[in-house]
mmCIF file of C-alpha atoms in Angstrom:
data_model
loop_
_atom_site.group_PDB
_atom_site.id
_atom_site.type_symbol
_atom_site.label_atom_id
_atom_site.label_comp_id
_atom_site.label_asym_id
_atom_site.label_seq_id
_atom_site.Cartn_x
_atom_site.Cartn_y
_atom_site.Cartn_z
ATOM 1 C CA MET A 129 -23.642 -74.146 -5.473
ATOM 2 C CA THR A 130 -24.783 -75.253 -8.955
ATOM 3 C CA VAL A 131 -26.459 -72.008 -10.723
ATOM 4 C CA THR A 132 -29.706 -72.631 -12.573
ATOM 5 C CA ASP A 133 -31.726 -70.380 -14.990
ATOM 6 C CA GLU A 134 -34.668 -70.664 -12.445
ATOM 7 C CA GLN A 135 -34.969 -68.225 -9.883
ATOM 8 C CA PRO A 136 -35.764 -69.485 -6.494
ATOM 9 C CA PRO A 137 -39.418 -68.875 -5.579
ATOM 10 C CA LEU A 138 -38.615 -65.967 -3.060
ATOM 11 C CA ASP A 139 -40.882 -62.933 -2.825
ATOM 12 C CA LEU A 140 -38.066 -60.040 -2.662
ATOM 13 C CA PRO A 141 -40.264 -56.880 -3.425
ATOM 14 C CA ARG A 142 -37.107 -54.449 -4.138
ATOM 15 C CA GLY A 143 -34.766 -57.777 -4.924
ATOM 16 C CA GLN A 144 -32.414 -56.851 -2.036
ATOM 17 C CA LEU A 145 -30.418 -59.514 0.246
ATOM 18 C CA LEU A 146 -28.200 -58.861 3.093
ATOM 19 C CA LEU A 147 -25.857 -61.630 3.318
ATOM 20 C CA ILE A 148 -24.099 -62.050 6.954
ATOM 21 C CA GLY A 149 -20.997 -64.041 7.214
ATOM 22 C CA THR A 150 -19.514 -65.044 10.498
ATOM 23 C CA GLY A 151 -16.416 -66.928 11.779
ATOM 24 C CA ALA A 152 -17.054 -70.390 10.755
ATOM 25 C CA ILE A 153 -14.818 -71.734 7.815
ATOM 26 C CA GLY A 154 -17.773 -72.039 5.512
ATOM 27 C CA VAL A 155 -17.505 -68.497 5.305
ATOM 28 C CA VAL A 156 -14.977 -68.675 2.750
ATOM 29 C CA ASN A 157 -17.745 -69.926 0.362
ATOM 30 C CA LEU A 158 -19.326 -66.530 0.511
ATOM 31 C CA PRO A 159 -17.903 -64.886 -2.878
ATOM 32 C CA GLY A 160 -19.281 -68.049 -4.617
ATOM 33 C CA TRP A 161 -22.595 -67.397 -2.978
ATOM 34 C CA ALA A 162 -22.877 -64.110 -3.722
ATOM 35 C CA MET A 163 -22.305 -64.477 -7.387
ATOM 36 C CA ALA A 164 -24.737 -67.196 -7.579
ATOM 37 C CA LEU A 165 -27.348 -64.842 -6.017
ATOM 38 C CA ARG A 166 -26.318 -61.928 -8.301
ATOM 39 C CA VAL A 167 -27.200 -64.140 -11.196
ATOM 40 C CA TYR A 168 -30.638 -64.266 -10.215
ATOM 41 C CA GLY A 169 -30.760 -60.502 -10.804
ATOM 42 C CA TRP A 170 -30.929 -59.716 -7.128
ATOM 43 C CA SER A 171 -28.753 -56.678 -5.248
ATOM 44 C CA ILE A 172 -26.677 -58.494 -2.845
ATOM 45 C CA ARG A 173 -24.796 -56.513 0.186
ATOM 46 C CA VAL A 174 -22.554 -58.218 2.598
ATOM 47 C CA CYS A 175 -21.791 -57.814 6.231
ATOM 48 C CA LEU A 176 -19.016 -59.653 8.154
ATOM 49 C CA THR A 177 -18.097 -60.051 11.666
ATOM 50 C CA ALA A 178 -14.481 -59.722 12.907
ATOM 51 C CA ALA A 179 -13.900 -63.282 12.657
ATOM 52 C CA ALA A 180 -15.171 -63.604 9.326
ATOM 53 C CA ASP A 181 -13.332 -60.824 7.991
ATOM 54 C CA ALA A 182 -10.305 -62.654 8.938
ATOM 55 C CA LEU A 183 -11.239 -65.552 6.731
ATOM 56 C CA VAL A 184 -12.780 -64.157 3.449
ATOM 57 C CA SER A 185 -11.517 -61.600 1.176
ATOM 58 C CA ARG A 186 -13.493 -58.060 1.383
ATOM 59 C CA GLN A 187 -11.892 -56.973 -1.847
ATOM 60 C CA ALA A 188 -13.486 -60.216 -3.640
ATOM 61 C CA LEU A 189 -16.806 -59.662 -2.061
ATOM 62 C CA ALA A 190 -16.796 -55.959 -3.032
ATOM 63 C CA ALA A 191 -16.086 -56.729 -6.350
ATOM 64 C CA ILE A 192 -18.528 -59.512 -6.772
ATOM 65 C CA THR A 193 -21.426 -57.664 -5.118
ATOM 66 C CA GLN A 194 -20.632 -54.240 -6.475
ATOM 67 C CA ALA A 195 -21.204 -52.907 -3.157
ATOM 68 C CA PRO A 196 -18.911 -51.939 -0.191
ATOM 69 C CA VAL A 197 -18.664 -54.641 2.352
ATOM 70 C CA SER A 198 -20.091 -53.451 5.867
ATOM 71 C CA GLY A 199 -18.767 -54.509 9.199
ATOM 72 C CA PRO A 200 -17.161 -55.499 11.348
ATOM 73 C CA ASP A 201 -16.844 -51.830 12.739
ATOM 74 C CA TRP A 202 -19.519 -49.050 12.385
ATOM 75 C CA ASP A 203 -18.392 -46.703 9.486
ATOM 76 C CA ILE A 204 -20.376 -43.611 10.191
ATOM 77 C CA ALA A 205 -18.111 -41.499 7.386
ATOM 78 C CA PRO A 206 -20.983 -41.702 4.945
ATOM 79 C CA GLY A 207 -23.243 -39.746 7.363
ATOM 80 C CA ARG A 208 -25.725 -42.944 7.724
ATOM 81 C CA VAL A 209 -26.309 -45.008 10.905
ATOM 82 C CA PRO A 210 -24.957 -48.266 9.452
ATOM 83 C CA HIS A 211 -26.946 -51.014 11.417
ATOM 84 C CA GLN A 212 -30.257 -49.383 10.763
ATOM 85 C CA GLU A 213 -29.458 -48.288 7.027
ATOM 86 C CA LEU A 214 -28.569 -52.309 6.298
ATOM 87 C CA ALA A 215 -31.828 -53.278 8.476
ATOM 88 C CA ASP A 216 -34.024 -51.065 6.244
ATOM 89 C CA TRP A 217 -32.392 -51.879 2.919
ATOM 90 C CA ALA A 218 -32.994 -55.799 3.316
ATOM 91 C CA ASP A 219 -35.980 -57.585 1.788
ATOM 92 C CA LEU A 220 -34.325 -60.859 3.197
ATOM 93 C CA VAL A 221 -31.384 -61.365 5.313
ATOM 94 C CA LEU A 222 -29.511 -64.627 5.091
ATOM 95 C CA VAL A 223 -26.943 -65.289 8.100
ATOM 96 C CA LEU A 224 -24.580 -68.187 6.450
ATOM 97 C CA PRO A 225 -22.897 -69.511 8.000
ATOM 98 C CA ALA A 226 -23.715 -68.517 11.659
ATOM 99 C CA THR A 227 -21.413 -69.538 14.284
ATOM 100 C CA VAL A 228 -22.424 -70.794 17.777
ATOM 101 C CA ASP A 229 -21.325 -67.545 19.294
ATOM 102 C CA PHE A 230 -23.481 -65.495 16.842
ATOM 103 C CA ILE A 231 -26.575 -67.954 17.466
ATOM 104 C CA GLY A 232 -26.130 -67.743 21.296
ATOM 105 C CA LYS A 233 -25.815 -63.877 21.434
ATOM 106 C CA LEU A 234 -28.919 -63.617 18.824
ATOM 107 C CA ALA A 235 -30.943 -66.001 21.041
ATOM 108 C CA ALA A 236 -29.968 -63.544 24.235
ATOM 109 C CA GLY A 237 -30.789 -60.449 22.287
ATOM 110 C CA ILE A 238 -27.334 -59.378 22.341
ATOM 111 C CA ALA A 239 -26.099 -56.756 19.758
ATOM 112 C CA ASP A 240 -22.439 -56.317 20.411
ATOM 113 C CA ASN A 241 -21.338 -56.047 16.727
ATOM 114 C CA LEU A 242 -22.992 -54.575 13.621
ATOM 115 C CA ALA A 243 -24.063 -57.723 12.331
ATOM 116 C CA LEU A 244 -26.135 -58.724 15.289
ATOM 117 C CA THR A 245 -27.366 -55.166 15.475
ATOM 118 C CA THR A 246 -28.640 -55.091 12.227
ATOM 119 C CA VAL A 247 -30.454 -58.607 12.594
ATOM 120 C CA LEU A 248 -32.131 -57.321 15.785
ATOM 121 C CA ASN A 249 -33.283 -53.967 13.998
ATOM 122 C CA THR A 250 -34.601 -55.350 10.522
ATOM 123 C CA SER A 251 -38.226 -55.932 9.768
ATOM 124 C CA ALA A 252 -37.155 -58.423 7.119
ATOM 125 C CA PRO A 253 -37.428 -62.112 7.184
ATOM 126 C CA VAL A 254 -34.186 -63.540 8.754
ATOM 127 C CA VAL A 255 -32.716 -66.929 7.932
ATOM 128 C CA ILE A 256 -30.157 -68.390 10.092
ATOM 129 C CA GLY A 257 -27.856 -71.063 8.627
ATOM 130 C CA PRO A 258 -25.986 -72.996 11.487
ATOM 131 C CA SER A 259 -22.433 -74.027 11.372
ATOM 132 C CA ILE A 260 -22.019 -76.009 14.883
ATOM 133 C CA PRO A 261 -19.182 -78.564 15.434
ATOM 134 C CA ALA A 262 -20.418 -81.972 16.651
ATOM 135 C CA THR A 263 -18.916 -81.464 20.199
ATOM 136 C CA ALA A 264 -21.056 -78.138 20.617
ATOM 137 C CA LEU A 265 -24.083 -79.502 19.273
ATOM 138 C CA ARG A 266 -24.217 -81.999 22.143
ATOM 139 C CA ARG A 267 -24.716 -79.166 24.772
ATOM 140 C CA PRO A 268 -28.062 -78.657 25.884
ATOM 141 C CA ALA A 269 -27.588 -74.820 25.787
ATOM 142 C CA VAL A 270 -26.582 -74.828 22.072
ATOM 143 C CA ARG A 271 -29.760 -76.995 21.187
ATOM 144 C CA ARG A 272 -31.825 -74.322 23.337
ATOM 145 C CA ASN A 273 -30.429 -71.593 21.584
ATOM 146 C CA LEU A 274 -31.558 -72.842 18.226
ATOM 147 C CA ARG A 275 -35.190 -73.634 19.598
ATOM 148 C CA THR A 276 -35.097 -70.013 21.040
ATOM 149 C CA LEU A 277 -34.117 -68.666 17.487
ATOM 150 C CA HIS A 278 -37.374 -70.522 16.065
ATOM 151 C CA ASP A 279 -39.783 -69.871 18.730
ATOM 152 C CA ASP A 280 -38.652 -66.149 18.235
ATOM 153 C CA GLY A 281 -39.572 -66.195 14.274
ATOM 154 C CA TYR A 282 -36.373 -66.902 13.051
ATOM 155 C CA THR A 283 -35.740 -69.345 10.096
ATOM 156 C CA VAL A 284 -33.280 -71.952 10.743
ATOM 157 C CA VAL A 285 -31.850 -73.876 8.024
ATOM 158 C CA PRO A 286 -32.140 -77.486 8.303
ATOM 159 C CA ARG A 287 -29.369 -79.612 9.098
ATOM 160 C CA SER A 288 -27.021 -80.888 6.458
ATOM 161 C CA PRO A 289 -23.860 -83.347 6.413
ATOM 162 C CA ALA A 290 -20.891 -81.673 7.817
ATOM 163 C CA LEU A 291 -17.182 -81.948 7.458
ATOM 164 C CA SER A 292 -14.709 -81.375 10.294
ATOM 165 C CA VAL A 293 -11.757 -79.177 9.454
ATOM 166 C CA HIS A 294 -10.246 -80.409 12.530
ATOM 167 C CA ALA A 295 -10.586 -83.997 11.943
ATOM 168 C CA GLY A 296 -10.619 -83.746 8.158
ATOM 169 C CA GLY A 297 -13.483 -85.737 7.625
ATOM 170 C CA LYS A 298 -17.185 -86.258 7.790
ATOM 171 C CA SER A 299 -18.567 -85.208 11.169
ATOM 172 C CA ASP A 300 -21.906 -85.193 13.163
ATOM 173 C CA GLY A 301 -22.095 -81.375 13.438
ATOM 174 C CA TRP A 302 -24.426 -78.984 11.460
ATOM 175 C CA THR A 303 -23.675 -77.287 8.256
ATOM 176 C CA SER A 304 -25.669 -75.099 6.109
ATOM 177 C CA ASP A 305 -25.252 -74.594 2.236
ATOM 178 C CA LEU A 306 -26.809 -72.028 0.107
ATOM 179 C CA PRO A 307 -29.479 -74.082 -1.778
ATOM 180 C CA THR A 308 -30.766 -75.578 1.520
ATOM 181 C CA ALA A 309 -30.932 -72.073 3.049
ATOM 182 C CA LEU A 310 -32.867 -70.726 -0.091
ATOM 183 C CA GLN A 311 -35.270 -73.598 0.135
ATOM 184 C CA ALA A 312 -36.003 -72.968 3.917
ATOM 185 C CA ALA A 313 -36.294 -69.254 3.130
ATOM 186 C CA SER A 314 -38.923 -70.023 0.456
ATOM 187 C CA ARG A 315 -40.873 -72.528 2.588
ATOM 188 C CA SER A 316 -40.959 -69.955 5.261
ATOM 189 C CA LEU A 317 -42.128 -67.157 3.594
ATOM 190 C CA ALA A 318 -44.952 -69.145 1.710
ATOM 191 C CA ALA A 319 -46.040 -70.763 4.902
ATOM 192 C CA GLY A 320 -45.637 -67.929 7.307
ATOM 193 C CA SER A 321 -43.426 -70.067 9.448
ATOM 194 C CA ASP A 322 -40.940 -73.070 9.513
ATOM 195 C CA PRO A 323 -40.729 -76.120 11.547
ATOM 196 C CA ALA A 324 -38.719 -76.342 14.500
ATOM 197 C CA PRO A 325 -34.949 -77.267 13.983
ATOM 198 C CA GLU A 326 -33.927 -81.113 14.788
ATOM 199 C CA ALA A 327 -30.868 -81.019 16.446
#
């Protein structure tokens, strides 16, 4: 994303943003997004799912955020309950990108990894940036899960033009980028809710 000197109009009382990455190809952008967020003076921490951990460098993320990367496993060696510590730490949680798998489990209240358990336990606002292939987006269950997340109080980032890694070109799928996610978060925090997603 293009970094500007103007900080997005987000009220983060402690300036603390938790960035959760899941196993969509867009997760390779996470280091750049984390750097862009740090420019605004915020403290950034990252939590990865197992699939995301295979796609992006933990070392790069740790260096950029100046904080250990959490997930995919629960690390209790420091003497803390990791999902609750992350949930309490965050002023805002941004799940970007969020796969069909993550969205479906969250909509069903399933907490089978550190990232999902953190999201389900936090009292901070949560913004979900979907990354959904065009073929999956046609399924009623996937659209229903997006509506469920909205109805449950999550902010779902509006749909942006997508590229298909498989086809190597433009796609009718759903992708989310950082500027759009921050705009959605700002509107949601200002209004108290966001419009239902248009799949």
